[in-house]
Amino acid sequence: MPQPQAPTRRQILRRSLAASALFAAPAIIPASALGSAGRPAPSERITMGVVGAGNQGMNDINAFLQDERVQIIAVCDVNRESAGYWGGTVRGREPVKAAIEARYASQSSSNTYKGCDTYLDFREMYARKDIDTVLLALPDHWHSISTIEAASAGKDIYGEKPLSLTIPEGRAMSDAVSRFGRIFQTGSQQRSDARFRHACELVRNGRLGRLHTVRVGLPGGTPDYGGGTGDYTDPQPVPDGFDYDRWLGPAPWAPYCPARCHVNFRWVFDYSGGQLTDWAGHHVDIAQWGMGTELTGPVRIENPHALYSDHPVWNTAVDYRFEAVYESGVRMIVSSRERGGVTFEGTDGWVWVTRGAIDAQRKSLLTSVIGPDETRLYDSRDHFRNFIDCVRTRAQPIAPIENAHRSISIAHLGNIAMKLGRGFGWDPARERILGDDAAQKMLTRAMRSPWGI
């Protein structure tokens, strides 16, 4: 007789539903937890932990809460609760936990739910065997450590853009995801927009003739998303409930001030790369998709120019321009002065695309049908559901990590060139700057002890 098989994880979870080992269950189990109300039973859901309970973290949480296949069971953030986010809104692990539980409570007949735990250290959350996936929405200087730790812990990852703080960190992240066989979806959601896909398919199928120029228009400036006033930029005591030293993590130590943290971190080079890296994860990514260069990059960076903020804390470029030249001769112009979005220019016309709009020199291109024998790009209609689909099937998602790494590398190279005031050669295969030792040294950044990758 065949030997009985060991119970599967889902069978174990089904047997333990009464004790609700998975969800630290409420006193009254909601009807939805039993599989009614159109939701799968707990043993059939993909469990998720969240790292980063701020602006984009809350946006992403709201999207995943729409997916009946997902159950969010943990939230990690170094901030307990405070204002200082988009429009002065209050975020942090406690209000976000409350929002998640309120959503699940609204789906229950008892209007009660308590099943989302909170953490200060994401490593403690990663140690939980009942968490399948993690949503990472942290400042850029934390992306590499949190991703590599998640991959090594066996978690599939939805990670926000820009992918990395540096090119070597991005390479280490992509390699770790591959080594541990994890699914990684980058939050470059424009890839799941039909307009962007159509524009890229037009280019890839020669509808513009020979492509020669791609113009990528990104925002400039350093908008104050946090709405700070008074001594916003002056050093001051760290607020109660905010682990500032842990927030700094691998970044250099600096005195606490509200302008440095939460929503405005991206205007400080120690933590991000300004509007350039914030938006390159969107529009440069689309440019690479249309060019068919998702797994490579330019061979030169040329004509850099930048003006920098004179703010007491913020020091990223407020006005910028550089060109990325490819082996094919195609020139990508990235600038805060170009038309917002992506414009592909070929010998037979142009197509421009941005969020909510697409236009072309020849209007017939807008309704041009891509045939079954032509190049068809990945068709995703919902970025978040696509991630969960791929967690289930183990197929690659629409915005995999290697593509994100290659796209954001262009922005990192641009920032280096603009700081130095000169261009340089780039070897996309070896990921090395050619003939410029000073520029090559700027590819990496030291991490503050005890952090490292």
Short mmCIF file of C-alpha atoms in Angstrom, two decimals:
data_model
loop_
_atom_site.label_atom_id
_atom_site.label_comp_id
_atom_site.label_asym_id
_atom_site.label_seq_id
_atom_site.Cartn_x
_atom_site.Cartn_y
_atom_site.Cartn_z
CA MET A 1 0.00 0.00 0.00
CA PRO A 2 1.23 3.53 -0.67
CA GLN A 3 2.51 5.40 2.33
CA PRO A 4 0.21 8.21 3.54
CA GLN A 5 1.49 11.65 2.55
CA ALA A 6 2.33 14.29 5.11
CA PRO A 7 -0.40 16.93 5.39
CA THR A 8 0.07 19.98 3.23
CA ARG A 9 0.35 23.47 4.66
CA ARG A 10 -3.16 24.28 3.50
CA GLN A 11 -4.53 21.11 5.12
CA ILE A 12 -2.84 22.04 8.37
CA LEU A 13 -4.30 25.53 8.17
CA ARG A 14 -7.77 24.16 7.55
CA ARG A 15 -7.51 21.95 10.61
CA SER A 16 -6.35 24.85 12.75
CA LEU A 17 -9.04 27.31 11.64
CA ALA A 18 -10.95 27.01 14.88
CA ALA A 19 -7.87 28.14 16.76
CA SER A 20 -7.16 30.64 13.99
CA ALA A 21 -3.43 30.18 14.21
CA LEU A 22 -3.08 32.08 10.96
CA PHE A 23 -4.89 35.24 11.87
CA ALA A 24 -4.72 35.61 15.65
CA ALA A 25 -8.50 35.44 15.26
CA PRO A 26 -11.15 37.83 16.52
CA ALA A 27 -13.46 36.79 19.29
CA ILE A 28 -16.16 36.29 16.64
CA ILE A 29 -14.92 34.79 13.37
CA PRO A 30 -16.38 36.81 10.48
CA ALA A 31 -18.45 35.02 7.90
CA SER A 32 -15.88 35.93 5.27
CA ALA A 33 -13.22 34.03 7.20
CA LEU A 34 -15.24 30.88 6.68
CA GLY A 35 -15.20 31.35 2.94
CA SER A 36 -18.55 33.05 2.45
CA ALA A 37 -19.19 36.56 1.16
CA GLY A 38 -17.34 35.63 -2.03
CA ARG A 39 -13.96 35.30 -0.31
CA PRO A 40 -11.79 32.20 -0.23
CA ALA A 41 -11.36 30.53 3.14
CA PRO A 42 -8.21 31.52 5.07
CA SER A 43 -6.37 28.37 4.03
CA GLU A 44 -6.75 29.39 0.40
CA ARG A 45 -5.67 33.02 0.74
CA ILE A 46 -2.24 34.51 0.09
CA THR A 47 -1.07 36.05 3.36
CA MET A 48 0.81 39.33 3.31
CA GLY A 49 2.94 41.40 5.64
CA VAL A 50 3.53 45.11 4.99
CA VAL A 51 6.80 46.95 5.58
CA GLY A 52 6.30 50.69 5.32
CA ALA A 53 3.05 52.18 6.59
CA GLY A 54 3.32 55.55 4.92
CA ASN A 55 1.92 57.14 1.79
CA GLN A 56 2.55 54.65 -0.99
CA GLY A 57 2.31 51.82 1.50
CA MET A 58 -1.27 52.81 2.30
CA ASN A 59 -2.09 53.21 -1.39
CA ASP A 60 -0.80 49.72 -2.11
CA ILE A 61 -2.59 48.27 0.91
CA ASN A 62 -5.88 49.68 -0.35
CA ALA A 63 -5.29 47.96 -3.68
CA PHE A 64 -4.49 44.59 -2.09
CA LEU A 65 -7.52 44.90 0.18
CA GLN A 66 -9.60 44.78 -3.00
CA ASP A 67 -8.25 41.32 -3.83
CA GLU A 68 -10.34 38.63 -2.15
CA ARG A 69 -7.41 36.20 -2.45
CA VAL A 70 -5.21 38.25 -0.09
CA GLN A 71 -5.19 38.55 3.69
CA ILE A 72 -2.93 41.20 5.26
CA ILE A 73 -1.90 39.95 8.68
CA ALA A 74 1.05 42.14 9.73
CA VAL A 75 2.32 45.72 9.44
CA CYS A 76 5.85 46.89 10.19
CA ASP A 77 7.01 50.48 10.48
CA VAL A 78 9.50 52.38 12.64
CA ASN A 79 6.91 55.09 13.18
CA ARG A 80 4.05 54.32 15.55
CA GLU A 81 1.82 57.21 14.39
CA SER A 82 2.28 60.78 13.22
CA ALA A 83 1.44 63.40 10.63
CA GLY A 84 4.04 64.50 8.08
CA TYR A 85 2.82 62.47 5.13
CA TRP A 86 0.96 63.52 1.97
CA GLY A 87 -1.11 66.59 2.75
CA GLY A 88 -0.38 66.31 6.46
CA THR A 89 -2.16 62.95 6.74
CA VAL A 90 -1.48 60.65 9.68
CA ARG A 91 0.29 57.36 8.98
CA GLY A 92 2.34 54.79 10.87
CA ARG A 93 1.90 51.19 11.93
CA GLU A 94 -0.97 51.79 14.36
CA PRO A 95 -3.33 53.83 12.13
CA VAL A 96 -2.60 51.55 9.18
CA LYS A 97 -3.27 48.46 11.29
CA ALA A 98 -6.55 50.06 12.34
CA ALA A 99 -7.48 50.78 8.71
CA ILE A 100 -6.79 47.19 7.67
CA GLU A 101 -8.82 45.74 10.53
CA ALA A 102 -11.67 48.16 9.86
CA ARG A 103 -11.82 46.98 6.26
CA TYR A 104 -11.97 43.32 7.26
CA ALA A 105 -14.48 44.12 10.01
CA SER A 106 -16.76 45.74 7.44
CA GLN A 107 -16.86 42.43 5.58
CA SER A 108 -18.01 40.47 8.62
CA SER A 109 -21.53 40.04 9.98
CA SER A 110 -20.30 41.04 13.45
CA ASN A 111 -18.52 44.15 12.17
CA THR A 112 -15.55 43.03 14.27
CA TYR A 113 -12.04 41.94 13.32
CA LYS A 114 -8.74 41.86 15.19
CA GLY A 115 -6.07 39.97 13.27
CA CYS A 116 -3.29 42.28 12.09
CA ASP A 117 -0.09 42.30 14.14
CA THR A 118 2.43 45.16 14.26
CA TYR A 119 6.23 45.09 14.21
CA LEU A 120 9.09 47.53 14.62
CA ASP A 121 11.72 45.23 13.01
CA PHE A 122 10.82 43.63 9.68
CA ARG A 123 13.15 40.71 10.40
CA GLU A 124 10.83 39.58 13.17
CA MET A 125 7.92 39.71 10.76
CA TYR A 126 9.87 37.80 8.10
CA ALA A 127 10.48 35.01 10.60
CA ARG A 128 6.78 34.14 10.55
CA LYS A 129 6.20 31.00 8.51
CA ASP A 130 2.54 31.90 7.91
CA ILE A 131 3.40 34.97 5.80
CA ASP A 132 3.60 34.19 2.07
CA THR A 133 4.27 37.64 0.63
CA VAL A 134 5.51 41.05 1.69
CA LEU A 135 4.70 44.53 0.44
CA LEU A 136 7.76 46.79 0.71
CA ALA A 137 7.11 50.54 0.64
CA LEU A 138 10.10 52.04 2.44
CA PRO A 139 12.48 54.91 1.68
CA ASP A 140 14.95 53.97 -1.06
CA HIS A 141 17.93 53.52 1.25
CA TRP A 142 16.14 50.56 2.85
CA HIS A 143 15.12 48.79 -0.36
CA SER A 144 18.13 46.52 -0.79
CA ILE A 145 18.32 45.20 2.77
CA SER A 146 14.58 44.63 3.12
CA THR A 147 14.35 42.87 -0.26
CA ILE A 148 17.35 40.59 0.19
CA GLU A 149 16.21 39.62 3.69
CA ALA A 150 12.69 38.91 2.40
CA ALA A 151 13.93 36.78 -0.48
CA SER A 152 16.19 34.76 1.80
CA ALA A 153 13.24 34.23 4.15
CA GLY A 154 11.25 32.69 1.29
CA LYS A 155 8.80 35.56 0.79
CA ASP A 156 7.46 36.73 -2.55
CA ILE A 157 7.73 40.50 -2.84
CA TYR A 158 5.80 43.47 -4.16
CA GLY A 159 8.45 46.20 -3.97
CA GLU A 160 7.97 49.88 -4.62
CA LYS A 161 9.96 51.89 -7.13
CA PRO A 162 12.54 53.25 -7.49
CA LEU A 163 14.05 49.81 -7.08
CA SER A 164 17.34 50.76 -5.45
CA LEU A 165 19.52 53.50 -4.02
CA THR A 166 22.55 52.42 -6.09
CA ILE A 167 23.31 50.17 -9.04
CA PRO A 168 25.30 47.60 -6.99
CA GLU A 169 22.43 47.39 -4.49
CA GLY A 170 20.00 46.79 -7.34
CA ARG A 171 22.23 44.07 -8.74
CA ALA A 172 22.40 42.36 -5.33
CA MET A 173 18.60 42.57 -5.01
CA SER A 174 17.93 41.06 -8.44
CA ASP A 175 20.47 38.30 -7.87
CA ALA A 176 18.93 37.43 -4.49
CA VAL A 177 15.42 37.21 -5.91
CA SER A 178 16.71 34.89 -8.63
CA ARG A 179 18.84 32.80 -6.26
CA PHE A 180 15.96 32.14 -3.87
CA GLY A 181 13.38 31.59 -6.61
CA ARG A 182 11.05 34.38 -5.50
CA ILE A 183 8.41 36.36 -7.37
CA PHE A 184 9.10 40.11 -7.35
CA GLN A 185 6.71 42.68 -8.77
CA THR A 186 7.99 46.25 -9.00
CA GLY A 187 5.49 49.01 -8.31
CA SER A 188 5.97 50.45 -11.82
CA GLN A 189 2.25 50.18 -12.44
CA GLN A 190 2.32 51.97 -15.79
CA ARG A 191 3.24 48.63 -17.35
CA SER A 192 -0.29 47.47 -16.52
CA ASP A 193 -1.83 50.40 -18.44
CA ALA A 194 -3.12 49.69 -21.96
CA ARG A 195 -1.97 53.06 -23.34
CA PHE A 196 1.66 52.50 -22.38
CA ARG A 197 1.58 48.94 -23.70
CA HIS A 198 0.10 50.09 -27.03
CA ALA A 199 2.71 52.82 -27.48
CA CYS A 200 5.51 50.35 -26.79
CA GLU A 201 4.05 47.78 -29.17
CA LEU A 202 3.88 50.42 -31.92
CA VAL A 203 7.59 51.08 -31.46
CA ARG A 204 8.59 47.44 -31.18
CA ASN A 205 6.72 46.58 -34.40
CA GLY A 206 8.26 49.32 -36.50
CA ARG A 207 5.19 51.53 -36.84
CA LEU A 208 7.43 54.58 -36.36
CA GLY A 209 10.06 53.38 -38.78
CA ARG A 210 13.60 53.37 -37.40
CA LEU A 211 13.61 54.65 -33.82
CA HIS A 212 16.26 57.30 -33.24
CA THR A 213 15.24 59.39 -30.19
CA VAL A 214 13.27 58.82 -27.00
CA ARG A 215 12.35 61.85 -24.89
CA VAL A 216 11.56 61.20 -21.24
CA GLY A 217 9.95 64.12 -19.44
CA LEU A 218 10.02 63.94 -15.65
CA PRO A 219 9.00 66.45 -12.94
CA GLY A 220 11.50 68.86 -11.44
CA GLY A 221 11.66 70.76 -8.18
CA THR A 222 11.29 69.52 -4.62
CA PRO A 223 7.60 69.89 -3.74
CA ASP A 224 6.86 69.93 -0.03
CA TYR A 225 4.50 66.99 0.25
CA GLY A 226 4.52 67.07 4.03
CA GLY A 227 3.31 70.63 4.44
CA GLY A 228 5.96 71.58 6.97
CA THR A 229 5.97 74.90 8.82
CA GLY A 230 7.99 76.70 11.50
CA ASP A 231 11.23 74.98 12.53
CA TYR A 232 10.64 72.26 9.95
CA THR A 233 14.32 72.09 8.98
CA ASP A 234 15.91 72.73 12.37
CA PRO A 235 17.32 69.85 14.45
CA GLN A 236 14.95 68.90 17.25
CA PRO A 237 14.13 66.04 19.62
CA VAL A 238 12.92 62.85 18.01
CA PRO A 239 9.15 62.45 18.47
CA ASP A 240 7.89 59.80 20.84
CA GLY A 241 7.04 56.60 19.00
CA PHE A 242 9.47 57.19 16.12
CA ASP A 243 12.64 55.04 16.05
CA TYR A 244 14.73 57.55 14.13
CA ASP A 245 18.01 55.66 14.40
CA ARG A 246 16.33 52.61 12.85
CA TRP A 247 14.78 54.86 10.18
CA LEU A 248 18.26 56.09 9.24
CA GLY A 249 19.48 52.50 9.24
CA PRO A 250 22.32 52.17 6.69
CA ALA A 251 22.32 55.90 5.84
CA PRO A 252 24.82 58.33 7.42
CA TRP A 253 23.82 59.70 10.78
CA ALA A 254 22.18 63.15 10.69
CA PRO A 255 20.23 65.14 13.30
CA TYR A 256 16.49 64.62 13.25
CA CYS A 257 14.24 67.21 11.68
CA PRO A 258 10.76 66.75 10.17
CA ALA A 259 11.89 67.84 6.68
CA ARG A 260 14.22 64.84 6.50
CA CYS A 261 11.72 62.05 7.10
CA HIS A 262 8.44 60.52 6.01
CA VAL A 263 7.12 61.84 2.69
CA ASN A 264 10.02 64.22 1.90
CA PHE A 265 12.90 61.76 2.29
CA ARG A 266 13.28 61.61 -1.50
CA TRP A 267 14.77 65.11 -1.69
CA VAL A 268 17.86 64.02 0.29
CA PHE A 269 20.64 62.19 -1.59
CA ASP A 270 21.46 60.03 1.42
CA TYR A 271 18.04 58.39 1.11
CA SER A 272 16.98 58.81 -2.53
CA GLY A 273 17.73 60.59 -5.81
CA GLY A 274 15.11 63.31 -6.14
CA GLN A 275 12.43 63.60 -8.79
CA LEU A 276 14.76 61.86 -11.24
CA THR A 277 14.82 58.51 -9.46
CA ASP A 278 11.26 58.88 -8.18
CA TRP A 279 9.88 59.09 -11.73
CA ALA A 280 12.49 57.17 -13.72
CA GLY A 281 11.01 54.00 -12.26
CA HIS A 282 7.90 54.91 -14.28
CA HIS A 283 8.79 56.75 -17.48
CA VAL A 284 12.36 55.53 -18.07
CA ASP A 285 11.00 52.05 -17.48
CA ILE A 286 8.42 52.58 -20.25
CA ALA A 287 11.14 53.95 -22.53
CA GLN A 288 13.21 50.80 -22.00
CA TRP A 289 10.13 48.64 -22.60
CA GLY A 290 9.39 50.31 -25.91
CA MET A 291 13.03 50.18 -27.01
CA GLY A 292 13.33 46.50 -26.16
CA THR A 293 16.31 47.19 -23.90
CA GLU A 294 14.78 45.96 -20.62
CA LEU A 295 17.75 43.67 -19.92
CA THR A 296 20.56 45.99 -20.92
CA GLY A 297 21.31 49.71 -20.97
CA PRO A 298 23.13 52.57 -22.67
CA VAL A 299 26.81 52.61 -23.56
CA ARG A 300 27.35 56.29 -22.80
CA ILE A 301 25.93 59.07 -20.64
CA GLU A 302 26.36 62.49 -22.26
CA ASN A 303 25.55 66.19 -21.88
CA PRO A 304 24.63 66.26 -18.18
CA HIS A 305 23.24 69.43 -16.65
CA ALA A 306 21.60 70.06 -13.29
CA LEU A 307 20.61 72.78 -10.86
CA TYR A 308 20.36 71.80 -7.21
CA SER A 309 18.13 72.84 -4.36
CA ASP A 310 19.43 75.46 -1.92
CA HIS A 311 17.11 74.12 0.77
CA PRO A 312 18.78 73.62 4.20
CA VAL A 313 18.11 69.85 4.07
CA TRP A 314 17.05 68.91 0.55
CA ASN A 315 19.93 68.63 -1.93
CA THR A 316 18.67 66.78 -5.02
CA ALA A 317 18.43 68.21 -8.53
CA VAL A 318 15.49 70.54 -9.17
CA ASP A 319 16.23 71.03 -12.88
CA TYR A 320 18.12 68.41 -14.86
CA ARG A 321 18.99 66.91 -18.21
CA PHE A 322 21.23 64.15 -19.57
CA GLU A 323 21.34 61.81 -22.53
CA ALA A 324 21.74 58.03 -22.54
CA VAL A 325 23.19 56.74 -25.82
CA TYR A 326 22.64 53.12 -26.85
CA GLU A 327 24.75 50.83 -28.97
CA SER A 328 22.04 51.00 -31.64
CA GLY A 329 22.52 54.76 -31.88
CA VAL A 330 19.18 55.53 -30.21
CA ARG A 331 19.46 58.52 -27.89
CA MET A 332 17.30 58.75 -24.76
CA ILE A 333 16.97 62.32 -23.49
CA VAL A 334 15.91 62.50 -19.84
CA SER A 335 14.95 65.95 -18.62
CA SER A 336 12.70 67.95 -16.34
CA ARG A 337 12.11 70.27 -19.31
CA GLU A 338 10.82 67.70 -21.79
CA ARG A 339 7.11 67.10 -22.27
CA GLY A 340 5.91 64.96 -19.38
CA GLY A 341 5.73 61.28 -20.27
CA VAL A 342 7.57 59.38 -23.00
CA THR A 343 7.89 60.42 -26.64
CA PHE A 344 9.24 57.85 -29.12
CA GLU A 345 10.55 59.44 -32.34
CA GLY A 346 11.26 57.46 -35.49
CA THR A 347 11.87 58.08 -39.17
CA ASP A 348 8.13 57.67 -39.84
CA GLY A 349 6.69 59.73 -37.00
CA TRP A 350 6.28 59.89 -33.25
CA VAL A 351 4.05 58.60 -30.46
CA TRP A 352 3.72 60.21 -27.03
CA VAL A 353 2.22 58.57 -23.96
CA THR A 354 1.66 59.58 -20.37
CA ARG A 355 -0.79 58.71 -17.64
CA GLY A 356 -4.30 59.00 -19.02
CA ALA A 357 -3.29 60.10 -22.52
CA ILE A 358 -1.68 58.92 -25.75
CA ASP A 359 -1.12 60.81 -29.00
CA ALA A 360 0.70 60.25 -32.28
CA GLN A 361 1.82 62.24 -35.30
CA ARG A 362 -0.32 59.94 -37.46
CA LYS A 363 -3.65 59.50 -35.68
CA SER A 364 -4.18 56.14 -37.37
CA LEU A 365 -1.48 54.75 -35.09
CA LEU A 366 -3.78 55.16 -32.10
CA THR A 367 -6.15 52.52 -33.49
CA SER A 368 -3.51 50.44 -35.23
CA VAL A 369 -4.03 46.75 -34.47
CA ILE A 370 -1.04 44.65 -33.48
CA GLY A 371 -1.38 41.37 -35.35
CA PRO A 372 -0.99 37.87 -33.90
CA ASP A 373 2.32 37.39 -35.74
CA GLU A 374 3.79 40.66 -34.46
CA THR A 375 5.53 41.43 -31.18
CA ARG A 376 2.97 41.41 -28.39
CA LEU A 377 3.97 42.65 -24.97
CA TYR A 378 2.87 41.30 -21.61
CA ASP A 379 -0.80 42.17 -21.11
CA SER A 380 -1.68 42.97 -17.50
CA ARG A 381 -4.85 44.88 -16.66
CA ASP A 382 -4.29 45.11 -12.89
CA HIS A 383 -0.77 45.47 -11.46
CA PHE A 384 -1.64 44.19 -8.00
CA ARG A 385 -3.73 41.23 -9.10
CA ASN A 386 -1.01 40.33 -11.58
CA PHE A 387 1.40 39.95 -8.67
CA ILE A 388 -0.95 37.60 -6.81
CA ASP A 389 -1.62 35.66 -10.03
CA CYS A 390 2.12 35.10 -10.39
CA VAL A 391 2.57 34.15 -6.74
CA ARG A 392 0.09 31.37 -7.45
CA THR A 393 1.40 30.26 -10.84
CA ARG A 394 5.11 31.10 -10.32
CA ALA A 395 5.13 32.90 -13.68
CA GLN A 396 7.09 36.13 -14.09
CA PRO A 397 5.05 39.29 -13.35
CA ILE A 398 4.64 42.27 -15.67
CA ALA A 399 7.38 44.32 -13.91
CA PRO A 400 10.11 41.88 -12.80
CA ILE A 401 13.04 43.00 -10.73
CA GLU A 402 15.76 42.73 -13.38
CA ASN A 403 13.83 45.07 -15.67
CA ALA A 404 13.38 47.53 -12.81
CA HIS A 405 17.08 47.33 -12.01
CA ARG A 406 18.06 48.15 -15.58
CA SER A 407 15.65 51.08 -15.77
CA ILE A 408 16.66 52.76 -12.52
CA SER A 409 20.34 52.24 -13.35
CA ILE A 410 19.94 54.91 -16.04
CA ALA A 411 18.75 57.43 -13.43
CA HIS A 412 21.61 56.55 -11.08
CA LEU A 413 24.11 57.05 -13.92
CA GLY A 414 22.47 60.37 -14.76
CA ASN A 415 22.76 61.57 -11.17
CA ILE A 416 26.46 60.66 -11.09
CA ALA A 417 27.15 62.41 -14.40
CA MET A 418 25.27 65.52 -13.32
CA LYS A 419 27.14 65.70 -10.02
CA LEU A 420 30.47 65.40 -11.82
CA GLY A 421 29.43 67.68 -14.66
CA ARG A 422 30.67 65.26 -17.32
CA GLY A 423 29.62 62.20 -19.25
CA PHE A 424 31.30 58.80 -19.39
CA GLY A 425 31.15 55.38 -20.96
CA TRP A 426 29.10 52.54 -19.49
CA ASP A 427 29.45 48.79 -19.89
CA PRO A 428 25.91 47.42 -19.35
CA ALA A 429 27.10 43.80 -19.29
CA ARG A 430 29.67 44.29 -16.52
CA GLU A 431 27.83 47.29 -15.02
CA ARG A 432 30.96 49.37 -14.84
CA ILE A 433 31.76 53.00 -15.71
CA LEU A 434 34.55 53.12 -18.26
CA GLY A 435 37.60 55.35 -18.11
CA ASP A 436 36.52 57.46 -15.14
CA ASP A 437 37.69 56.20 -11.76
CA ALA A 438 35.98 59.00 -9.83
CA ALA A 439 32.63 58.20 -11.42
CA GLN A 440 33.13 54.46 -10.86
CA LYS A 441 33.67 55.06 -7.14
CA MET A 442 30.35 56.93 -6.96
CA LEU A 443 28.44 53.80 -7.99
CA THR A 444 28.57 52.51 -4.43
CA ARG A 445 27.74 54.04 -1.06
CA ALA A 446 28.97 52.91 2.32
CA MET A 447 26.39 51.55 4.74
CA ARG A 448 26.37 52.61 8.37
CA SER A 449 27.22 49.79 10.77
CA PRO A 450 25.80 47.29 11.52
CA TRP A 451 23.84 47.28 8.27
CA GLY A 452 25.06 45.72 5.04
CA ILE A 453 24.12 43.46 2.17
#
